[in-house]
Coordinates of C-alpha atoms in Angstrom, one line a residue:
Chain I
M1 CA 72.4 65.0 122.7
F2 CA 71.8 68.3 124.4
T3 CA 71.6 67.3 128.1
G4 CA 74.1 66.6 130.9
L5 CA 77.7 67.5 130.9
S6 CA 79.0 68.7 127.5
A7 CA 82.8 68.8 127.9
F8 CA 84.7 71.4 125.8
P9 CA 88.3 70.2 125.2
L10 CA 91.3 72.4 124.4
T11 CA 92.9 71.9 121.0
P12 CA 96.6 72.0 121.8
M13 CA 98.7 73.4 119.0
N14 CA 101.8 75.3 118.1
E15 CA 102.4 77.9 115.3
T16 CA 102.8 75.1 112.8
A17 CA 100.3 72.4 113.6
I18 CA 97.7 70.8 115.9
D19 CA 99.3 68.6 118.6
E20 CA 97.3 65.5 117.6
A21 CA 98.7 63.2 120.3
A22 CA 97.9 65.7 123.0
F23 CA 94.4 66.3 121.7
V24 CA 93.7 62.6 121.6
R25 CA 94.9 62.2 125.2
I26 CA 92.4 64.9 126.3
I27 CA 89.5 63.3 124.3
E28 CA 90.3 59.9 125.9
R29 CA 90.0 61.5 129.4
L30 CA 86.5 62.6 128.5
A31 CA 85.5 59.3 126.9
D32 CA 86.8 57.4 130.0
A33 CA 84.9 59.6 132.3
K34 CA 81.7 59.1 130.2
V35 CA 80.7 62.7 129.8
H36 CA 77.4 63.1 128.1
S37 CA 78.8 64.8 125.0
I38 CA 82.1 66.4 123.8
G39 CA 82.1 69.9 122.4
A40 CA 85.2 69.9 120.2
L41 CA 86.2 73.0 118.4
G42 CA 84.4 75.3 120.8
S43 CA 85.8 78.6 121.9
T44 CA 88.1 76.5 124.2
G45 CA 89.0 74.4 121.2
S46 CA 90.2 77.6 119.4
Y47 CA 88.1 76.8 116.3
M48 CA 88.3 80.4 115.0
Y49 CA 92.1 80.1 114.8
L50 CA 92.2 77.0 112.6
T51 CA 92.2 76.3 108.9
R52 CA 89.5 74.3 107.2
E53 CA 91.8 71.3 107.0
E54 CA 92.8 71.6 110.7
R55 CA 89.2 71.8 111.8
K56 CA 88.3 68.7 109.7
R57 CA 91.2 66.8 111.3
V58 CA 90.2 67.8 114.8
A59 CA 86.6 66.7 114.2
Q60 CA 87.8 63.3 112.9
L61 CA 90.1 62.7 115.8
A62 CA 87.4 63.6 118.3
V63 CA 84.9 61.3 116.7
E64 CA 87.4 58.4 116.3
N65 CA 88.5 58.6 120.0
A66 CA 85.3 59.5 121.8
N67 CA 84.4 55.8 122.3
G68 CA 80.8 56.4 121.4
V69 CA 80.3 59.6 123.3
P70 CA 78.4 62.0 120.9
V71 CA 80.6 64.8 119.5
M72 CA 79.5 68.3 118.6
V73 CA 81.8 70.7 116.8
G74 CA 81.8 74.4 116.3
I75 CA 81.3 75.5 112.7
G76 CA 81.2 79.3 113.2
A77 CA 83.1 81.7 110.8
L78 CA 82.8 85.3 109.8
R79 CA 81.5 84.3 106.4
T80 CA 78.4 82.1 105.5
R81 CA 80.4 80.5 102.7
D82 CA 82.9 79.1 105.2
V83 CA 80.3 78.1 107.7
L84 CA 78.7 75.9 105.0
H85 CA 82.1 74.3 104.2
Y86 CA 82.7 73.6 107.9
A87 CA 79.2 72.1 108.3
E88 CA 79.7 69.8 105.4
D89 CA 83.1 68.7 106.7
A90 CA 81.8 68.2 110.2
Q91 CA 78.9 66.0 109.0
Q92 CA 81.4 63.9 106.9
S93 CA 83.5 63.4 110.0
G94 CA 80.5 61.8 111.7
V95 CA 79.7 64.4 114.3
S96 CA 76.3 64.2 116.2
A97 CA 75.6 67.9 116.2
V98 CA 77.1 71.3 115.3
L99 CA 77.4 74.5 117.3
L100 CA 77.0 77.8 115.5
A101 CA 77.8 81.3 116.9
P102 CA 77.1 84.4 114.9
V103 CA 80.8 85.5 114.8
S104 CA 81.2 89.0 113.6
Y105 CA 83.7 91.5 112.3
Q106 CA 81.3 94.0 110.8
P107 CA 78.5 94.3 113.4
L108 CA 75.6 92.2 112.2
T109 CA 71.9 93.0 112.1
E110 CA 69.2 90.6 113.3
R111 CA 68.1 90.0 109.7
E112 CA 71.6 88.9 108.8
V113 CA 72.0 86.6 111.8
F114 CA 68.6 85.0 111.1
S115 CA 69.5 84.4 107.4
L116 CA 72.8 82.8 108.5
Y117 CA 71.1 80.3 110.7
E118 CA 68.4 79.7 108.1
T119 CA 70.9 79.0 105.3
V120 CA 73.1 76.8 107.5
A121 CA 70.2 74.8 109.1
R122 CA 68.9 74.0 105.6
S123 CA 72.2 72.4 104.7
L124 CA 72.3 70.1 107.8
T125 CA 71.2 66.6 108.6
V126 CA 72.4 66.7 112.2
P127 CA 71.0 68.9 114.9
L128 CA 72.3 72.5 115.5
C129 CA 72.9 74.2 118.8
I130 CA 72.6 78.0 118.8
Y131 CA 75.7 79.5 120.4
D132 CA 75.0 82.7 122.2
N133 CA 78.2 84.2 123.5
P134 CA 78.4 88.0 123.1
R135 CA 81.8 88.1 124.8
V136 CA 83.4 86.6 121.6
T137 CA 80.8 87.2 118.9
H138 CA 79.9 90.8 119.9
F139 CA 76.3 90.0 118.8
N140 CA 73.5 90.4 121.2
F141 CA 70.5 88.2 120.5
S142 CA 67.1 89.6 121.2
D143 CA 64.6 87.3 122.7
R144 CA 62.5 87.6 119.6
L145 CA 65.4 86.5 117.4
I146 CA 66.2 83.5 119.6
G147 CA 62.6 82.5 119.4
E148 CA 62.6 82.7 115.6
I149 CA 65.8 80.8 115.1
A150 CA 64.7 78.1 117.5
Q151 CA 61.8 77.3 115.2
L152 CA 64.1 76.2 112.4
P153 CA 63.7 72.5 112.0
Q154 CA 67.3 71.6 112.7
V155 CA 67.7 73.4 116.0
G156 CA 68.0 71.2 119.0
G157 CA 69.7 73.3 121.6
I158 CA 70.8 76.7 122.8
K159 CA 74.0 77.5 124.7
I160 CA 73.4 80.6 126.7
P161 CA 75.8 83.0 128.4
P162 CA 76.0 83.2 132.3
V163 CA 72.7 83.8 134.1
S164 CA 72.4 86.0 137.2
S165 CA 73.8 84.7 140.5
D166 CA 70.4 85.7 142.0
P167 CA 68.3 82.5 141.9
A168 CA 65.0 84.3 141.2
E169 CA 66.5 86.3 138.3
A170 CA 68.2 83.2 136.9
R171 CA 65.0 81.2 137.1
A172 CA 63.1 84.0 135.4
R173 CA 65.6 84.1 132.6
V174 CA 65.5 80.4 131.9
D175 CA 61.7 80.3 132.2
K176 CA 61.5 83.2 129.7
L177 CA 63.7 81.3 127.3
R178 CA 61.5 78.2 127.7
S179 CA 58.5 80.2 126.7
L180 CA 60.3 81.4 123.5
V181 CA 61.6 78.1 122.1
P182 CA 59.8 74.8 121.1
S183 CA 59.7 72.3 123.9
H184 CA 62.2 69.9 122.2
V185 CA 64.9 72.6 122.2
K186 CA 67.2 72.1 125.2
I187 CA 68.7 75.0 127.1
G188 CA 72.3 74.8 128.3
I189 CA 74.4 77.1 130.5
S190 CA 78.0 78.3 129.8
G191 CA 80.5 80.4 131.7
D192 CA 81.5 77.8 134.3
F193 CA 81.2 80.1 137.3
A194 CA 77.5 80.4 136.4
A195 CA 76.9 76.7 135.9
A196 CA 75.4 76.1 139.4
A197 CA 73.1 79.1 139.0
G198 CA 72.1 77.9 135.5
L199 CA 71.5 74.3 136.5
N200 CA 69.5 75.3 139.6
A201 CA 67.4 77.6 137.3
G202 CA 66.5 74.6 135.2
C203 CA 69.1 74.4 132.5
D204 CA 69.3 71.0 130.8
T205 CA 73.0 71.1 129.9
W206 CA 76.3 72.4 131.2
Y207 CA 78.6 73.4 128.4
S208 CA 81.8 73.3 130.4
V209 CA 85.4 74.5 130.0
L210 CA 86.6 72.9 133.2
G211 CA 84.7 69.7 132.2
G212 CA 86.8 69.6 129.1
L213 CA 89.9 68.7 131.2
F214 CA 88.4 67.7 134.6
P215 CA 85.3 65.7 133.7
K216 CA 85.4 63.7 137.0
T217 CA 85.2 67.0 138.9
C218 CA 82.3 68.3 137.0
L219 CA 80.1 65.2 136.5
P220 CA 79.0 65.1 140.2
I221 CA 77.5 68.6 139.7
I222 CA 75.4 67.3 136.8
H223 CA 74.5 64.2 138.9
A224 CA 73.3 66.5 141.7
A225 CA 71.3 68.4 139.1
Q226 CA 69.7 65.2 137.9
T227 CA 68.5 64.4 141.4
G228 CA 67.4 68.0 142.0
D229 CA 69.9 68.4 144.9
T230 CA 70.2 72.2 144.6
A231 CA 72.3 72.6 147.8
E232 CA 74.8 70.0 146.6
I233 CA 75.2 71.8 143.3
V234 CA 76.0 75.0 145.1
R235 CA 78.4 73.3 147.5
L236 CA 80.3 71.5 144.7
S237 CA 80.5 74.7 142.6
D238 CA 81.5 76.9 145.6
R239 CA 84.4 74.6 146.3
L240 CA 85.7 75.4 142.8
E241 CA 85.5 79.2 143.4
P242 CA 89.3 79.7 143.3
V243 CA 89.2 78.2 139.7
W244 CA 86.3 80.3 138.7
D245 CA 88.1 83.4 140.0
L246 CA 91.1 82.6 137.8
F247 CA 88.7 82.1 134.8
R248 CA 87.2 85.5 135.4
Q249 CA 90.7 87.1 135.6
H250 CA 92.4 85.5 132.7
G251 CA 89.7 83.9 130.6
G252 CA 88.9 80.2 130.9
L253 CA 91.0 79.3 127.8
R254 CA 94.3 80.6 129.1
V255 CA 93.7 78.9 132.5
I256 CA 92.7 75.6 131.1
A257 CA 95.7 75.6 128.7
A258 CA 98.0 76.1 131.6
A259 CA 96.2 73.4 133.6
A260 CA 96.7 71.0 130.7
E261 CA 100.4 71.7 130.8
L262 CA 100.6 71.2 134.5
L263 CA 98.8 67.9 134.2
G264 CA 101.2 66.8 131.5
C265 CA 98.4 66.6 128.9
A266 CA 99.7 69.3 126.6
P267 CA 103.0 71.0 125.8
S268 CA 103.8 74.6 126.6
P269 CA 102.8 76.8 124.9
N270 CA 99.8 75.3 123.3
L271 CA 97.6 78.3 122.3
P272 CA 97.5 80.1 119.0
Q273 CA 99.5 83.4 119.0
P274 CA 98.8 86.2 119.7
I275 CA 97.1 84.5 122.6
Q276 CA 99.8 83.9 125.2
P277 CA 100.1 81.5 128.1
L278 CA 99.5 82.6 131.7
D279 CA 102.4 84.5 133.2
E280 CA 104.5 82.8 135.8
A281 CA 102.7 84.2 138.8
A282 CA 99.3 83.1 137.6
R283 CA 100.6 79.8 136.6
Q284 CA 102.0 79.2 140.0
Q285 CA 98.7 80.3 141.6
L286 CA 96.9 77.8 139.4
D287 CA 99.3 75.1 140.3
D288 CA 98.6 75.7 144.0
I289 CA 94.9 75.7 143.5
L290 CA 95.0 72.4 141.6
Q291 CA 96.9 70.8 144.4
Q292 CA 94.6 72.2 147.1
L293 CA 91.5 71.0 145.3
E294 CA 93.2 67.7 144.5
L295 CA 92.7 68.4 140.8
N296 CA 96.3 67.6 140.0
A297 CA 95.8 64.3 138.2
Chain U
M1 CA 102.5 107.8 102.5
F2 CA 100.4 108.6 105.6
T3 CA 99.1 112.1 104.8
G4 CA 96.2 113.5 102.8
L5 CA 93.2 111.4 101.5
S6 CA 93.6 107.7 101.9
A7 CA 90.7 106.2 100.0
F8 CA 89.3 102.8 101.2
P9 CA 87.7 101.0 98.3
L10 CA 85.0 98.3 98.4
T11 CA 86.0 94.8 97.3
P12 CA 82.9 93.7 95.3
M13 CA 82.3 90.0 95.5
N14 CA 79.7 87.2 95.4
E15 CA 79.6 83.9 97.3
T16 CA 82.0 82.4 94.8
A17 CA 84.6 85.0 93.9
I18 CA 85.9 88.6 93.9
D19 CA 84.4 90.7 91.1
E20 CA 87.8 91.7 89.7
A21 CA 86.5 93.9 86.9
A22 CA 84.3 95.9 89.3
F23 CA 87.2 96.2 91.8
V24 CA 89.5 97.5 89.0
R25 CA 86.9 100.0 87.9
I26 CA 86.8 101.4 91.5
I27 CA 90.6 101.5 91.7
E28 CA 90.7 103.4 88.4
R29 CA 88.3 106.1 89.8
L30 CA 90.7 106.6 92.7
A31 CA 93.8 106.7 90.5
D32 CA 92.1 109.2 88.1
A33 CA 91.2 111.5 91.0
K34 CA 94.7 111.3 92.3
V35 CA 94.0 110.4 95.9
H36 CA 97.0 110.5 98.1
S37 CA 96.9 106.8 98.9
I38 CA 94.6 103.8 98.4
G39 CA 93.7 101.6 101.4
A40 CA 92.7 98.4 99.8
L41 CA 91.5 95.5 101.9
G42 CA 90.4 97.8 104.7
S43 CA 87.2 97.1 106.7
T44 CA 85.4 98.6 103.6
G45 CA 87.3 96.1 101.5
S46 CA 86.0 93.2 103.6
Y47 CA 89.5 91.8 104.2
M48 CA 88.4 89.7 107.1
Y49 CA 86.0 87.7 104.8
L50 CA 88.6 86.7 102.2
T51 CA 91.0 83.8 101.8
R52 CA 94.7 84.2 101.5
E53 CA 94.6 83.8 97.7
E54 CA 91.8 86.3 97.4
R55 CA 93.6 88.9 99.5
K56 CA 96.7 88.4 97.4
R57 CA 94.8 88.9 94.2
V58 CA 93.1 92.1 95.4
A59 CA 96.5 93.5 96.5
Q60 CA 98.0 92.8 93.1
L61 CA 95.0 94.3 91.3
A62 CA 95.2 97.4 93.4
V63 CA 98.9 97.9 92.8
E64 CA 98.7 97.2 89.1
N65 CA 95.8 99.6 88.5
A66 CA 96.7 102.5 90.9
N67 CA 98.8 104.3 88.3
G68 CA 101.5 105.1 90.8
V69 CA 99.3 106.0 93.8
P70 CA 100.7 104.3 96.8
V71 CA 98.7 101.3 98.0
M72 CA 98.3 100.2 101.6
V73 CA 96.6 96.9 102.4
G74 CA 95.0 95.4 105.6
I75 CA 96.8 92.3 106.9
G76 CA 94.8 91.7 110.1
A77 CA 93.7 88.3 111.1
L78 CA 92.8 86.5 114.3
R79 CA 96.0 84.5 114.3
T80 CA 99.6 85.9 114.2
R81 CA 100.6 83.0 111.9
D82 CA 98.1 84.3 109.3
V83 CA 99.0 88.0 109.7
L84 CA 102.6 87.0 108.9
H85 CA 101.5 85.2 105.7
Y86 CA 99.4 88.2 104.6
A87 CA 102.3 90.6 105.3
E88 CA 104.6 88.5 103.1
D89 CA 102.0 88.3 100.3
A90 CA 101.3 92.1 100.5
Q91 CA 105.0 92.9 100.2
Q92 CA 105.4 90.6 97.3
S93 CA 102.5 92.4 95.6
G94 CA 104.4 95.6 95.8
V95 CA 102.3 97.5 98.4
S96 CA 103.8 100.7 99.9
A97 CA 102.4 100.0 103.5
V98 CA 100.4 97.6 105.5
L99 CA 97.5 98.3 108.0
L100 CA 97.2 96.1 111.0
A101 CA 94.3 95.9 113.4
P102 CA 94.3 93.7 116.6
V103 CA 91.4 91.6 115.4
S104 CA 90.1 89.4 118.2
Y105 CA 87.8 86.5 119.0
Q106 CA 89.1 85.7 122.5
P107 CA 89.5 89.1 124.1
L108 CA 93.2 90.1 123.9
T109 CA 95.5 91.5 126.7
E110 CA 97.8 94.5 126.1
R111 CA 100.8 92.1 126.3
E112 CA 99.4 90.0 123.5
V113 CA 98.6 92.9 121.3
F114 CA 102.1 94.4 121.8
S115 CA 103.7 91.0 120.9
L116 CA 101.5 90.8 117.7
Y117 CA 102.8 94.2 116.5
E118 CA 106.3 93.5 117.5
T119 CA 106.4 90.1 115.7
V120 CA 104.8 91.5 112.6
A121 CA 106.9 94.7 112.5
R122 CA 110.0 92.6 112.6
S123 CA 109.0 90.8 109.5
L124 CA 108.3 93.9 107.4
T125 CA 110.3 96.1 105.0
V126 CA 107.4 98.5 104.3
P127 CA 105.9 100.9 106.9
L128 CA 103.0 99.8 109.1
C129 CA 99.9 101.7 110.1
I130 CA 98.4 100.9 113.5
Y131 CA 94.6 100.4 113.0
D132 CA 92.7 101.3 116.0
N133 CA 89.0 100.5 115.5
P134 CA 87.3 99.0 118.6
R135 CA 84.0 98.8 116.7
V136 CA 85.3 95.8 114.7
T137 CA 88.3 94.6 116.7
H138 CA 86.7 94.8 120.2
F139 CA 90.1 95.8 121.5
N140 CA 90.6 99.1 123.3
F141 CA 94.1 100.5 123.1
S142 CA 95.4 102.3 126.2
D143 CA 97.5 105.4 125.5
R144 CA 100.4 103.7 127.0
L145 CA 100.2 100.8 124.6
I146 CA 99.8 103.0 121.6
G147 CA 102.9 104.9 122.7
E148 CA 104.9 101.6 123.0
I149 CA 103.8 100.2 119.7
A150 CA 104.5 103.5 117.9
Q151 CA 108.2 103.2 119.0
L152 CA 108.6 100.0 116.8
P153 CA 110.9 100.9 113.9
Q154 CA 108.4 100.0 111.1
V155 CA 105.5 102.1 112.4
G156 CA 104.7 105.1 110.3
G157 CA 101.1 105.9 111.0
I158 CA 98.1 105.4 113.2
K159 CA 94.5 105.3 112.1
I160 CA 92.3 106.4 115.0
P161 CA 88.6 106.1 115.6
P162 CA 86.2 109.1 115.6
V163 CA 87.2 112.0 117.8
S164 CA 84.7 114.2 119.8
S165 CA 82.6 116.7 117.8
D166 CA 83.7 119.2 120.4
P167 CA 86.7 121.0 118.8
A168 CA 88.6 121.5 122.1
E169 CA 88.1 117.9 123.1
A170 CA 89.1 116.7 119.6
R171 CA 92.2 118.9 119.7
A172 CA 93.2 117.7 123.2
R173 CA 92.9 114.1 122.0
V174 CA 95.1 114.6 118.9
D175 CA 97.6 116.6 121.0
K176 CA 97.7 113.9 123.5
L177 CA 98.4 111.3 120.8
R178 CA 101.2 113.5 119.4
S179 CA 102.8 113.5 122.8
L180 CA 102.8 109.7 122.9
V181 CA 104.2 108.8 119.4
P182 CA 107.5 109.7 117.7
S183 CA 107.3 112.8 115.5
H184 CA 107.5 110.9 112.3
V185 CA 104.4 108.9 113.1
K186 CA 101.4 110.4 111.2
I187 CA 98.0 110.5 112.8
G188 CA 94.9 109.9 110.7
I189 CA 91.2 110.0 111.4
S190 CA 88.6 107.5 110.4
G191 CA 84.8 107.4 110.8
D192 CA 83.9 109.7 107.9
F193 CA 81.4 111.8 109.9
A194 CA 84.3 112.7 112.3
A195 CA 86.7 113.6 109.5
A196 CA 86.1 117.3 109.7
A197 CA 86.6 117.3 113.5
G198 CA 89.7 115.2 113.1
L199 CA 91.3 117.3 110.4
N200 CA 90.5 120.5 112.3
A201 CA 92.1 119.0 115.4
G202 CA 95.3 118.5 113.4
C203 CA 95.1 115.0 111.9
D204 CA 97.5 114.4 109.0
T205 CA 95.3 111.9 107.1
W206 CA 91.7 111.1 106.4
Y207 CA 91.1 107.3 106.1
S208 CA 87.9 107.5 104.1
V209 CA 85.1 105.1 103.2
L210 CA 83.3 107.8 101.1
G211 CA 86.6 108.7 99.5
G212 CA 86.9 105.1 98.3
L213 CA 84.1 105.6 95.9
F214 CA 83.7 109.4 95.7
P215 CA 87.3 110.7 95.8
K216 CA 86.4 114.0 94.0
T217 CA 83.9 114.8 96.7
C218 CA 86.4 114.2 99.5
L219 CA 89.6 115.7 98.1
P220 CA 88.3 119.3 98.5
I221 CA 88.0 118.7 102.2
I222 CA 91.7 117.6 102.4
H223 CA 92.7 120.6 100.3
A224 CA 90.9 122.9 102.7
A225 CA 92.8 121.2 105.5
Q226 CA 96.1 121.7 103.7
T227 CA 95.4 125.5 103.6
G228 CA 94.1 125.6 107.1
D229 CA 90.6 126.7 106.1
T230 CA 88.7 125.2 109.0
A231 CA 85.4 126.8 108.1
E232 CA 85.5 125.3 104.6
I233 CA 86.2 121.9 106.0
V234 CA 83.1 122.1 108.2
R235 CA 81.0 123.5 105.4
L236 CA 82.0 120.7 103.0
S237 CA 81.5 118.0 105.6
D238 CA 78.1 119.4 106.8
R239 CA 76.8 119.3 103.3
L240 CA 77.4 115.5 103.4
E241 CA 75.5 115.1 106.7
P242 CA 72.7 113.0 105.0
V243 CA 75.3 110.5 103.9
W244 CA 77.0 110.5 107.4
D245 CA 73.6 109.9 108.9
L246 CA 73.0 106.8 106.7
F247 CA 76.6 105.6 107.6
R248 CA 75.6 105.9 111.3
Q249 CA 72.4 104.0 110.8
H250 CA 73.6 101.1 108.5
G251 CA 77.4 101.1 108.7
G252 CA 79.5 102.7 106.0
L253 CA 80.1 99.4 104.3
R254 CA 76.5 98.6 103.5
V255 CA 75.8 102.2 102.3
I256 CA 78.9 102.4 100.1
A257 CA 78.1 98.9 98.7
A258 CA 74.7 100.2 97.7
A259 CA 76.1 103.4 96.3
A260 CA 78.5 101.4 94.1
E261 CA 75.5 99.5 92.7
L262 CA 73.6 102.7 92.1
L263 CA 76.6 104.2 90.3
G264 CA 76.9 101.1 88.1
C265 CA 80.4 100.3 89.6
A266 CA 79.4 97.0 91.2
P267 CA 76.8 94.3 90.8
S268 CA 74.0 93.6 93.4
P269 CA 74.6 92.1 95.9
N270 CA 78.3 92.6 96.3
L271 CA 79.0 92.0 100.0
P272 CA 80.0 88.7 101.7
Q273 CA 77.1 86.9 103.4
P274 CA 75.9 87.0 106.1
I275 CA 76.2 90.8 105.5
Q276 CA 73.2 91.8 103.5
P277 CA 72.6 94.8 101.1
L278 CA 70.5 97.8 102.4
D279 CA 66.8 97.1 102.3
E280 CA 64.7 98.7 99.6
A281 CA 63.7 101.8 101.7
A282 CA 67.2 102.7 102.7
R283 CA 68.5 102.1 99.2
Q284 CA 65.9 104.5 97.8
Q285 CA 66.8 107.0 100.5
L286 CA 70.4 106.7 99.5
D287 CA 69.5 107.2 95.8
D288 CA 67.6 110.4 96.6
I289 CA 70.6 111.7 98.7
L290 CA 73.1 110.9 95.9
Q291 CA 71.0 112.8 93.4
Q292 CA 70.4 115.8 95.8
L293 CA 74.1 116.1 96.5
E294 CA 75.0 115.5 92.8
L295 CA 77.0 112.4 93.8
N296 CA 75.3 110.3 91.2
A297 CA 78.2 110.0 88.7

């Protein structure tokens, strides 16, 4: 479950409802490309902006249209009560795993975050992936806490934030994590611009925003990782630098939402307000980049 | 509406429901003390952890039991769609104002935050208070943006984060804000430990966590502000330093939740999980402080 390319699709929507047809089209792209797993309702899937019913429907649509590719869904919420509901719904929808971030409004203590994972893990029959993303959760895991949570029986993976672009530092970080978690717990990189660094440092998984819309562009990077071709990983990632640059400037979500429009996969706008689409200049820049990189299909 | 002591009550709850009787008891304390306004469903009222129905019920209970004291409620949410629902419900409940923070999961741009306020202000008939609290929203307002939002017709107040403890710096900050906003927009301080600094720098309002449970302790500070007795403001606030110190260590919410228990105003626990009550040592420390300061009634 927690190895290879885990593709994180957009959930296209308007202010009234999910665009189910557009979502299914995106899932079908991922199933056709045979990604290793689909991470529906991730940050790119705007899970935090959806109601319980909407999340349930998205999980069902993902599972039904994944053509056997394992589906993981995000179950994070500010309140433990809601996380437990989302976990139950996700399991009933037939997902293969759940992804849990310690989302916060009031800053959380380590004791509180541990208790969240402990309570939720106890309620699960499918594996859980720890979602470490301080950019959106505003919670910083200590190494000690990651080690403790990773011992919980249900934990199968951890999704980590970008590692250093310095290979020695990146390797040291991943090695350090390996020493903290049980050997069956897989380590995956997120933050697409850091994927090459993470994979070359020994990560098992790439949790990918770009892969959620352009799986055929991202799979060769994973294949290079599987054969240990570190130079090829770097070459393929460097080629995508103009995309990574836009991700850094505008956030991956706004860029991938615009790319989905440009590809005809989703209507415009498709993000939950107050989040707004890219402005016209950035959208034009993206369009040019997609054409130059031959990503426009 | 936006002057004097604005008392922010706790919303006692368990994992199933709001403790309505306990909430009404707390509102009655505030009404009896004749605070200048009640800020129900603030951060201290755990608004972000409640369902639409729960928020609606809390707003109704606050208005019904405030004995004529104006009630403001928090309407913040990650999604504009939900903010509009909460605004509508709040107005139907008879509130006198609403409080809106740019709560975020995906980091928001200035353009997005302006559009949120513009959309919501257009839907309102009651005044709106801008809630600037980067500790929980993770959005940092620029001065330019505050100035632009404050021009919106419905805006009547702004709730600012702690000012500097240096009187000249605090005064410069409040003067600067005054120069940015129309003259009818009131400026209020939050972060109780900075209240004295804020009031002495010319703030019109104290948005108070402590005042939400101990109004009679906080009103004399406002009265001193109203007569311009800066030394008395400092003396009264300095006396409460042991409380402010606990607020800094554990967050005002966890401390006030424990104080409500110690006073017999709320059951234990009363916060939404994953937020946990103070541990036994901190709770004992708080109990000692309440007795020493004669706040134990």
